[in-house]
Coordinates of C-alpha atoms in Angstrom, one line a residue:
G1 CA 10.4 34.6 11.2
H2 CA 12.0 34.8 14.1
I3 CA 11.2 38.3 15.7
V4 CA 8.3 39.0 13.6
R5 CA 5.8 36.3 13.7
N6 CA 5.4 36.9 10.0
W7 CA 5.9 34.0 6.7
K8 CA 8.1 35.1 4.4
V9 CA 8.8 33.6 0.7
R10 CA 12.4 31.5 1.0
W11 CA 14.7 29.7 -1.2
F12 CA 16.0 26.7 0.5
V13 CA 18.5 24.5 -0.2
L14 CA 19.7 21.5 1.9
L15 CA 23.1 20.2 2.3
Q16 CA 24.1 17.2 3.9
D17 CA 24.6 18.9 7.3
K18 CA 22.6 22.0 6.8
L19 CA 19.6 23.9 5.6
L20 CA 20.3 27.0 3.6
Y21 CA 17.5 29.9 3.3
Y22 CA 18.3 32.9 0.7
K23 CA 15.9 36.2 0.0
I24 CA 14.3 36.4 -2.9
E25 CA 14.7 39.7 -4.8
G26 CA 13.6 40.3 -8.4
G27 CA 12.5 36.7 -9.0
K28 CA 15.9 35.5 -8.3
K29 CA 17.3 34.1 -4.9
E30 CA 20.4 36.5 -3.9
P31 CA 23.9 34.7 -3.7
H32 CA 24.3 34.9 0.0
P33 CA 22.1 33.0 2.5
K34 CA 19.9 34.7 4.4
G35 CA 20.5 31.9 7.1
R36 CA 21.4 28.8 8.4
I37 CA 19.5 25.3 10.2
L38 CA 22.1 23.2 11.6
L39 CA 20.6 19.7 10.7
D40 CA 22.8 17.9 13.7
G41 CA 21.0 17.0 16.5
C42 CA 17.6 18.2 15.3
T43 CA 14.4 16.8 15.2
I44 CA 11.8 16.9 12.2
T45 CA 7.7 17.1 12.9
C46 CA 5.7 16.1 9.6
P47 CA 3.0 16.9 9.1
C48 CA 3.1 19.8 11.9
L49 CA -0.4 20.5 13.3
E50 CA 0.3 23.2 15.5
Y51 CA -1.1 26.2 13.1
E52 CA -4.6 25.0 11.9
N53 CA -4.9 27.0 8.9
R54 CA -1.2 25.8 7.8
P55 CA -1.4 22.2 7.3
L56 CA 1.3 22.1 5.1
L57 CA 3.9 22.5 7.3
I58 CA 7.4 20.8 8.7
K59 CA 8.6 21.7 11.6
L60 CA 12.5 21.9 13.1
K61 CA 13.6 21.8 16.1
T62 CA 16.9 22.2 16.8
K63 CA 19.4 21.0 19.3
T64 CA 19.5 24.9 21.2
N65 CA 15.8 24.5 21.1
T66 CA 14.9 26.7 18.2
D67 CA 11.7 26.2 15.9
Y68 CA 11.5 26.5 12.8
F69 CA 8.1 26.0 10.8
L70 CA 8.4 25.6 7.2
E71 CA 5.4 25.7 5.3
C72 CA 5.3 24.0 1.4
C73 CA 3.4 24.5 -1.4
S74 CA 1.7 20.9 -1.7
R75 CA 1.6 17.9 0.5
E76 CA 3.6 16.1 -1.9
E77 CA 6.6 19.0 -1.7
R78 CA 6.2 18.6 2.1
D79 CA 6.5 14.9 2.3
S80 CA 9.5 14.9 -0.3
W81 CA 11.4 17.8 1.6
A82 CA 10.5 15.8 5.0
L83 CA 12.0 12.6 3.5
D84 CA 15.1 14.5 2.5
I85 CA 16.0 16.6 5.6
T86 CA 15.3 13.4 7.4
G87 CA 17.7 11.3 5.7
A88 CA 20.0 14.5 6.2
I89 CA 20.0 14.2 9.8
H90 CA 20.2 10.8 10.1
A91 CA 23.8 11.1 7.3
G92 CA 25.7 9.4 9.3
H93 CA 23.8 6.9 10.2
P94 CA 23.0 4.7 7.1
V95 CA 21.3 1.9 8.5
Q96 CA 18.8 4.6 9.8
V97 CA 18.2 6.0 6.3
Q98 CA 17.9 2.7 4.3
E99 CA 15.5 2.0 7.1
L100 CA 13.4 5.2 6.4
H101 CA 13.7 4.4 2.4
K102 CA 11.8 0.7 3.5
M103 CA 9.4 2.9 5.6
K104 CA 8.2 4.8 3.0
N105 CA 8.0 2.2 0.5
S106 CA 6.5 -0.7 2.5
F107 CA 3.0 -1.0 4.0
K108 CA 2.5 -2.2 7.0
L109 CA 0.0 -1.2 9.6
L110 CA 0.3 -1.9 13.5
E111 CA -0.8 -5.0 14.6
N112 CA -3.8 -5.2 16.2
I113 CA -4.5 -1.8 15.5
S114 CA -7.9 -1.0 17.0
L115 CA -10.2 1.2 15.1
H116 CA -12.1 1.7 18.1
H117 CA -8.9 3.4 19.8
I118 CA -8.4 5.6 17.0
V119 CA -11.7 7.0 17.1
E120 CA -11.2 7.6 20.7
K121 CA -7.7 9.6 20.2
M122 CA -10.0 11.5 17.4
C123 CA -12.9 13.0 19.5
D124 CA -10.1 14.5 21.9
N125 CA -11.3 17.4 22.5
S126 CA -7.5 19.1 23.0
T127 CA -5.6 16.7 21.0
G128 CA -8.2 14.9 18.4
I129 CA -9.0 15.8 14.7
K130 CA -10.4 19.6 14.3
L131 CA -14.2 20.0 13.8
T132 CA -15.0 22.7 11.1
R133 CA -17.6 23.8 9.4
N134 CA -17.0 23.8 6.0
L135 CA -19.0 25.7 2.6
E136 CA -19.2 23.2 -1.0
Q137 CA -21.7 23.9 -3.3
G138 CA -23.6 26.4 -1.2
N139 CA -24.0 23.5 1.2
R140 CA -22.8 24.2 4.9
Y141 CA -21.5 21.1 6.8
K142 CA -21.2 21.5 10.5
E143 CA -18.4 19.7 12.4
T144 CA -16.5 18.4 9.2
F145 CA -12.8 17.9 8.7
T146 CA -11.6 17.1 5.2
G147 CA -9.7 14.0 3.8
S148 CA -5.8 15.5 4.0
A149 CA -6.6 16.5 7.1
L150 CA -7.2 13.2 9.0
V151 CA -4.5 11.8 6.8
D152 CA -2.3 14.0 8.4
W153 CA -3.6 13.6 11.8
L154 CA -2.8 10.1 11.9
I155 CA 0.6 10.6 10.4
S156 CA 1.8 12.9 13.5
H157 CA -0.7 10.3 15.8
S158 CA 2.1 7.8 15.1
F159 CA -0.9 5.6 13.4
A160 CA 0.5 5.5 10.1
V161 CA 4.0 6.5 9.1
S162 CA 3.3 7.3 5.4
R163 CA -0.1 8.9 3.6
F164 CA -0.5 5.5 1.9
E165 CA -0.9 4.0 4.8
A166 CA -2.8 6.7 6.7
V167 CA -5.3 6.7 3.6
T168 CA -5.9 2.4 4.2
L169 CA -6.5 3.3 7.6
A170 CA -8.8 5.8 7.0
S171 CA -10.4 3.2 4.2
M172 CA -11.4 1.3 7.1
L173 CA -12.6 3.8 9.5
M174 CA -14.9 4.5 6.8
E175 CA -15.6 1.2 5.6
E176 CA -16.6 0.5 9.3
N177 CA -18.7 3.3 9.7
F178 CA -16.4 5.3 12.3
I179 CA -16.5 8.0 9.9
K180 CA -18.9 8.5 6.3
P181 CA -18.6 11.3 3.5
V182 CA -20.2 14.4 3.4
G183 CA -20.9 16.6 0.4
A184 CA -20.1 16.1 -3.5
R185 CA -16.5 15.5 -3.6
S186 CA -16.3 12.4 -0.9
T187 CA -19.8 11.0 -1.7
E188 CA -19.1 10.3 -5.4
A189 CA -16.1 8.9 -4.6
M190 CA -17.5 6.6 -2.2
R191 CA -20.0 5.4 -4.8
Y192 CA -18.4 5.0 -8.1
S193 CA -14.6 4.9 -6.7
D194 CA -13.0 1.2 -6.2
L195 CA -12.3 0.2 -2.6
S196 CA -9.1 0.9 -2.3
E197 CA -9.7 4.9 -3.9
Q198 CA -13.1 5.9 -2.1
F199 CA -11.2 8.1 0.7
L200 CA -9.9 11.1 -1.1
D201 CA -6.7 12.4 0.8
D202 CA -7.9 15.6 -0.5
S203 CA -8.3 19.1 0.8
T204 CA -12.1 19.3 -0.8
A205 CA -13.5 16.2 0.6
L206 CA -15.3 16.4 3.5
Y207 CA -16.0 13.3 6.2
M208 CA -17.6 13.5 9.6
F209 CA -18.0 11.3 12.7
A210 CA -20.7 9.0 11.2
E211 CA -22.5 8.9 15.0
N212 CA -22.8 12.6 14.1
S213 CA -25.1 12.1 11.0
N214 CA -27.1 9.3 12.8
K215 CA -29.8 10.2 15.6
N216 CA -31.0 6.7 15.6
I217 CA -28.2 5.4 18.4
S218 CA -29.9 6.9 21.4
S219 CA -27.2 5.7 24.2
K220 CA -23.4 5.6 24.3
Q221 CA -23.5 1.4 25.5
E222 CA -25.5 1.0 21.7
L223 CA -22.5 2.8 20.1
Q224 CA -20.0 0.7 21.5
F225 CA -21.9 -2.3 20.9
N226 CA -21.7 -1.7 17.2
V227 CA -18.3 -0.5 17.6
A228 CA -17.2 -3.7 18.7
E229 CA -19.6 -6.0 16.1
L230 CA -17.3 -4.0 13.1
S231 CA -14.1 -4.2 14.4
G232 CA -13.2 -7.6 13.3
T233 CA -11.3 -8.5 10.2
I234 CA -13.2 -8.3 6.8
V235 CA -12.6 -12.0 5.5
K236 CA -15.2 -11.7 2.3
Q237 CA -17.9 -8.9 0.9
G238 CA -20.3 -8.8 -2.0
F239 CA -23.2 -8.6 -3.1
L240 CA -26.3 -11.2 -2.7
V241 CA -30.0 -11.6 -2.9
K242 CA -31.4 -11.7 0.9
Q243 CA -35.2 -12.9 1.6
G244 CA -36.8 -10.3 4.0
H245 CA -38.5 -11.6 7.3
K246 CA -41.3 -9.7 7.4
R247 CA -42.9 -9.4 3.8
K248 CA -40.5 -12.3 2.5
N249 CA -39.8 -10.1 -0.7
W250 CA -36.3 -10.5 -2.1
K251 CA -33.8 -7.3 -2.0
V252 CA -30.3 -6.5 -3.0
R253 CA -28.0 -6.0 -0.1
K254 CA -24.1 -5.3 0.5
F255 CA -23.0 -8.3 3.0
V256 CA -20.1 -7.4 4.4
L257 CA -18.4 -11.1 6.8
R258 CA -15.6 -10.0 9.5
A259 CA -13.8 -12.3 11.7
D260 CA -12.6 -11.8 15.4
P261 CA -15.6 -11.4 16.0
A262 CA -17.0 -13.4 13.5
F263 CA -20.0 -11.4 12.6
L264 CA -22.2 -11.3 9.1
H265 CA -23.6 -7.6 8.5
Y266 CA -25.6 -6.6 5.7
Y267 CA -26.2 -3.3 3.9
D268 CA -28.6 -1.4 2.0
P269 CA -26.7 0.0 -1.1
T270 CA -29.5 2.2 -1.8
K271 CA -28.8 4.4 1.2
E272 CA -25.6 7.4 1.1
E273 CA -25.2 6.2 4.9
N274 CA -22.5 3.0 5.1
R275 CA -24.0 1.7 8.2
P276 CA -25.6 -1.9 8.1
V277 CA -29.4 -2.2 8.4
G278 CA -28.8 -5.9 9.8
G279 CA -26.1 -8.5 10.9
F280 CA -25.8 -11.4 13.3
S281 CA -23.2 -13.0 14.8
L282 CA -21.8 -16.6 13.3
R283 CA -21.3 -18.1 16.6
G284 CA -23.0 -21.4 16.8
C285 CA -24.6 -20.7 13.8
L286 CA -25.4 -23.6 10.8
V287 CA -24.7 -22.4 7.1
S288 CA -26.0 -25.6 4.0
A289 CA -26.8 -25.0 0.5
L290 CA -30.5 -25.4 -0.6
E291 CA -31.0 -27.9 -3.5
D292 CA -32.6 -25.7 -6.8
N293 CA -35.3 -28.7 -7.4
G294 CA -38.1 -26.9 -5.6
V295 CA -38.4 -24.3 -3.4
P296 CA -38.1 -24.8 0.2
A297 CA -40.3 -24.3 2.6
G298 CA -40.4 -21.0 4.4
V299 CA -39.0 -19.8 1.0
K300 CA -41.4 -17.4 -0.9
G301 CA -41.5 -15.2 -4.4
N302 CA -38.6 -14.9 -7.5
V303 CA -36.2 -17.7 -6.6
Q304 CA -33.5 -17.5 -9.4
G305 CA -31.5 -20.6 -7.2
N306 CA -28.2 -20.8 -5.9
L307 CA -29.6 -20.3 -2.4
F308 CA -28.2 -21.1 0.9
K309 CA -29.5 -20.7 4.1
I310 CA -28.5 -19.6 7.5
I311 CA -29.6 -20.7 10.9
T312 CA -28.7 -19.0 14.3
K313 CA -28.2 -20.2 17.5
N314 CA -31.3 -18.0 18.0
D315 CA -33.1 -20.1 15.4
I316 CA -33.5 -17.4 13.0
H317 CA -33.7 -18.8 9.4
Y318 CA -31.5 -16.0 6.9
Y319 CA -32.1 -17.5 3.5
I320 CA -30.0 -15.8 0.8
Q321 CA -29.2 -16.3 -3.4
A322 CA -25.9 -16.1 -4.7
S323 CA -25.6 -14.8 -8.7
S324 CA -23.5 -18.8 -9.3
K325 CA -23.0 -21.9 -7.7
A326 CA -19.2 -21.1 -7.4
E327 CA -19.7 -17.3 -5.7
R328 CA -22.3 -19.6 -3.2
T329 CA -19.9 -22.0 -2.4
Q330 CA -17.2 -19.6 -2.0
W331 CA -19.6 -18.1 0.6
I332 CA -20.5 -21.0 2.4
E333 CA -16.9 -21.8 2.7
A334 CA -15.5 -18.7 3.7
I335 CA -18.6 -18.8 6.5
K336 CA -18.2 -22.2 7.7
P337 CA -14.7 -21.8 9.8
L338 CA -16.3 -18.6 11.8
T339 CA -19.3 -20.5 12.9

């Protein structure tokens, strides 16, 4: 409401140049509109995050600077209304409408996007994502945000133009260990879903900044160094068996190969936190296959075959087993160009 700032249910009808709204009495809309919003010269904001406890808002600002806040019943309904209203605003410009629909149905993240930059913006005290306490299944979590809140924030700050792009970007933030799932809903998705479905655009899925849950990072410099390592484009990832440096035992690790900068990191799949347990720069490394006849010097324990070796420029030797010769060849061919 404009006079009394309360929220009332209205029936909306979108025409080519205006948005009409009606009162509802007895479950039916009245025959004459209660008001209208002229769309000529309007600007639309969706999602609108001005009301922290109302995440499903659309904001319309008329050319006379009158603000209208409209709340929808679901994110899908909100985004559908926003697209149709935007189309009506640009009705006299068919090229813009065509581009709008292309933008909705296309997938193209910003070029040279910096995940570090996005996280810095997320942490901003005034314009960053709002951190709240959340309760899930009797557990209370501090400084968290929901999956849908992050998607809304990424769109409203122009890091993505659609929910699909925002979910993909949020998945990258999670894959690169900037954010992590907390609570049963988001953690289960992380464990049991495909990579494309591990981040949930859901108001019941909870996430937090990874550094808030990892007390091992003792300095800002160390954090920035890790962020730089993990900011490269993922070239290849998968499970391999790696020999330990001290005990010389063999353990399954998830390996992630990145370019620009070129790093190979490995993760412990038995741990909930999505943070590498080790890794190294590939610049100046040597990678080669090891023959299966006999166990090479420096290799101990249960060797199944399909071995390859990486020697870093600091002369540290990594012995790794693939599940097949074909997989070993794929990894070596992916690593070599980055050395």
